[in-house]
Amino acid sequence: SVIRASVLNPYKFVGIVTTKDANFLTLTSSNANVVVATSGEVTAYVTDTNGTIKQGDNVTISPIKGVLMRAGPGDTQVFATALEDFTTTDAIRQQ
């Protein structure tokens, strides 16, 4: 089964839910309804809870289940690197 990652279960983080066509490497069976990307470029939900995300920033699990945020200097679990800037202005335009 797939559950959203949270700060209470970061050790269970495997990847990001995506579509089969969007990635080269996925963790799934051939008849799965949920596809989890374990590497590569993936679109993910993020929040500015820990500050605005800039290209190259490390991201980690946020307090919001299933959403990533910018990692701080003390964060030991980094799950991805931002490939582009993200601001709240971007989020408003995409709605």
Tab-separated table of C-alpha atoms in Angstrom:
chain	number	residue	atom	x	y	z
A	1	SER	CA	0.000	0.000	0.000
A	2	VAL	CA	1.040	3.619	-0.480
A	3	ILE	CA	0.718	6.261	2.236
A	4	ARG	CA	1.698	9.921	2.205
A	5	ALA	CA	5.012	10.638	3.884
A	6	SER	CA	5.005	12.724	7.032
A	7	VAL	CA	7.430	13.886	9.687
A	8	LEU	CA	6.174	10.966	11.788
A	9	ASN	CA	7.248	8.329	9.236
A	10	PRO	CA	10.162	9.756	7.179
A	11	TYR	CA	11.989	6.411	7.228
A	12	LYS	CA	9.196	4.984	5.054
A	13	PHE	CA	9.810	7.473	2.219
A	14	VAL	CA	10.416	5.568	-1.020
A	15	GLY	CA	9.577	8.007	-3.793
A	16	ILE	CA	7.008	10.319	-5.318
A	17	VAL	CA	3.671	9.217	-6.753
A	18	THR	CA	3.604	9.906	-10.483
A	19	THR	CA	2.342	8.443	-13.744
A	20	LYS	CA	3.857	5.481	-15.511
A	21	ASP	CA	4.553	7.512	-18.657
A	22	ALA	CA	6.309	10.338	-16.812
A	23	ASN	CA	9.391	8.412	-15.640
A	24	PHE	CA	12.030	5.977	-16.754
A	25	LEU	CA	12.376	4.144	-13.438
A	26	THR	CA	9.385	3.400	-11.235
A	27	LEU	CA	8.632	1.082	-8.363
A	28	THR	CA	5.449	-0.782	-9.261
A	29	SER	CA	4.006	-4.023	-10.504
A	30	SER	CA	2.678	-4.172	-14.055
A	31	ASN	CA	-0.960	-3.962	-12.917
A	32	ALA	CA	-0.545	-1.314	-10.195
A	33	ASN	CA	-2.911	1.610	-9.859
A	34	VAL	CA	-0.293	3.789	-8.134
A	35	VAL	CA	3.144	4.432	-9.616
A	36	VAL	CA	6.016	5.601	-7.394
A	37	ALA	CA	9.087	7.199	-8.983
A	38	THR	CA	12.255	6.348	-7.112
A	39	SER	CA	14.623	8.480	-9.179
A	40	GLY	CA	14.718	10.965	-12.012
A	41	GLU	CA	12.812	14.186	-12.598
A	42	VAL	CA	9.365	14.214	-11.009
A	43	THR	CA	6.785	16.895	-10.327
A	44	ALA	CA	6.031	17.064	-6.610
A	45	TYR	CA	3.840	19.079	-4.272
A	46	VAL	CA	5.842	21.584	-2.224
A	47	THR	CA	5.168	24.232	0.393
A	48	ASP	CA	6.978	27.391	1.421
A	49	THR	CA	6.632	26.410	5.086
A	50	ASN	CA	10.412	26.485	5.503
A	51	GLY	CA	11.004	29.359	3.062
A	52	THR	CA	10.870	29.937	-0.668
A	53	ILE	CA	12.322	27.080	-2.719
A	54	LYS	CA	15.042	28.018	-5.199
A	55	GLN	CA	16.654	25.910	-7.901
A	56	GLY	CA	19.299	23.695	-6.303
A	57	ASP	CA	17.740	23.714	-2.815
A	58	ASN	CA	17.479	20.397	-1.046
A	59	VAL	CA	13.936	19.387	-0.109
A	60	THR	CA	12.626	17.211	2.677
A	61	ILE	CA	9.302	16.107	4.142
A	62	SER	CA	7.143	18.936	5.490
A	63	PRO	CA	4.627	18.892	8.346
A	64	ILE	CA	1.932	18.562	5.647
A	65	LYS	CA	1.484	14.899	4.687
A	66	GLY	CA	2.615	14.172	1.136
A	67	VAL	CA	4.189	17.599	0.606
A	68	LEU	CA	7.887	18.515	0.467
A	69	MET	CA	9.550	21.712	1.718
A	70	ARG	CA	12.961	23.351	1.559
A	71	ALA	CA	15.414	21.534	3.816
A	72	GLY	CA	17.119	23.539	6.517
A	73	PRO	CA	20.782	23.307	7.579
A	74	GLY	CA	19.924	20.827	10.346
A	75	ASP	CA	17.796	18.497	8.208
A	76	THR	CA	19.573	15.170	7.840
A	77	GLN	CA	16.999	13.566	5.549
A	78	VAL	CA	17.052	15.121	2.092
A	79	PHE	CA	14.793	13.510	-0.494
A	80	ALA	CA	15.296	15.622	-3.607
A	81	THR	CA	16.868	18.689	-5.154
A	82	ALA	CA	14.686	21.441	-6.623
A	83	LEU	CA	15.164	21.735	-10.376
A	84	GLU	CA	13.516	25.159	-10.544
A	85	ASP	CA	12.439	28.034	-8.314
A	86	PHE	CA	9.054	27.852	-6.611
A	87	THR	CA	7.291	30.781	-4.994
A	88	THR	CA	3.768	31.355	-3.723
A	89	THR	CA	3.249	33.601	-6.761
A	90	ASP	CA	3.852	30.535	-8.972
A	91	ALA	CA	1.230	28.585	-7.038
A	92	ILE	CA	-1.382	31.284	-7.439
A	93	ARG	CA	-0.833	31.440	-11.214
A	94	GLN	CA	-1.203	27.657	-11.591
A	95	GLN	CA	-4.609	27.436	-9.884
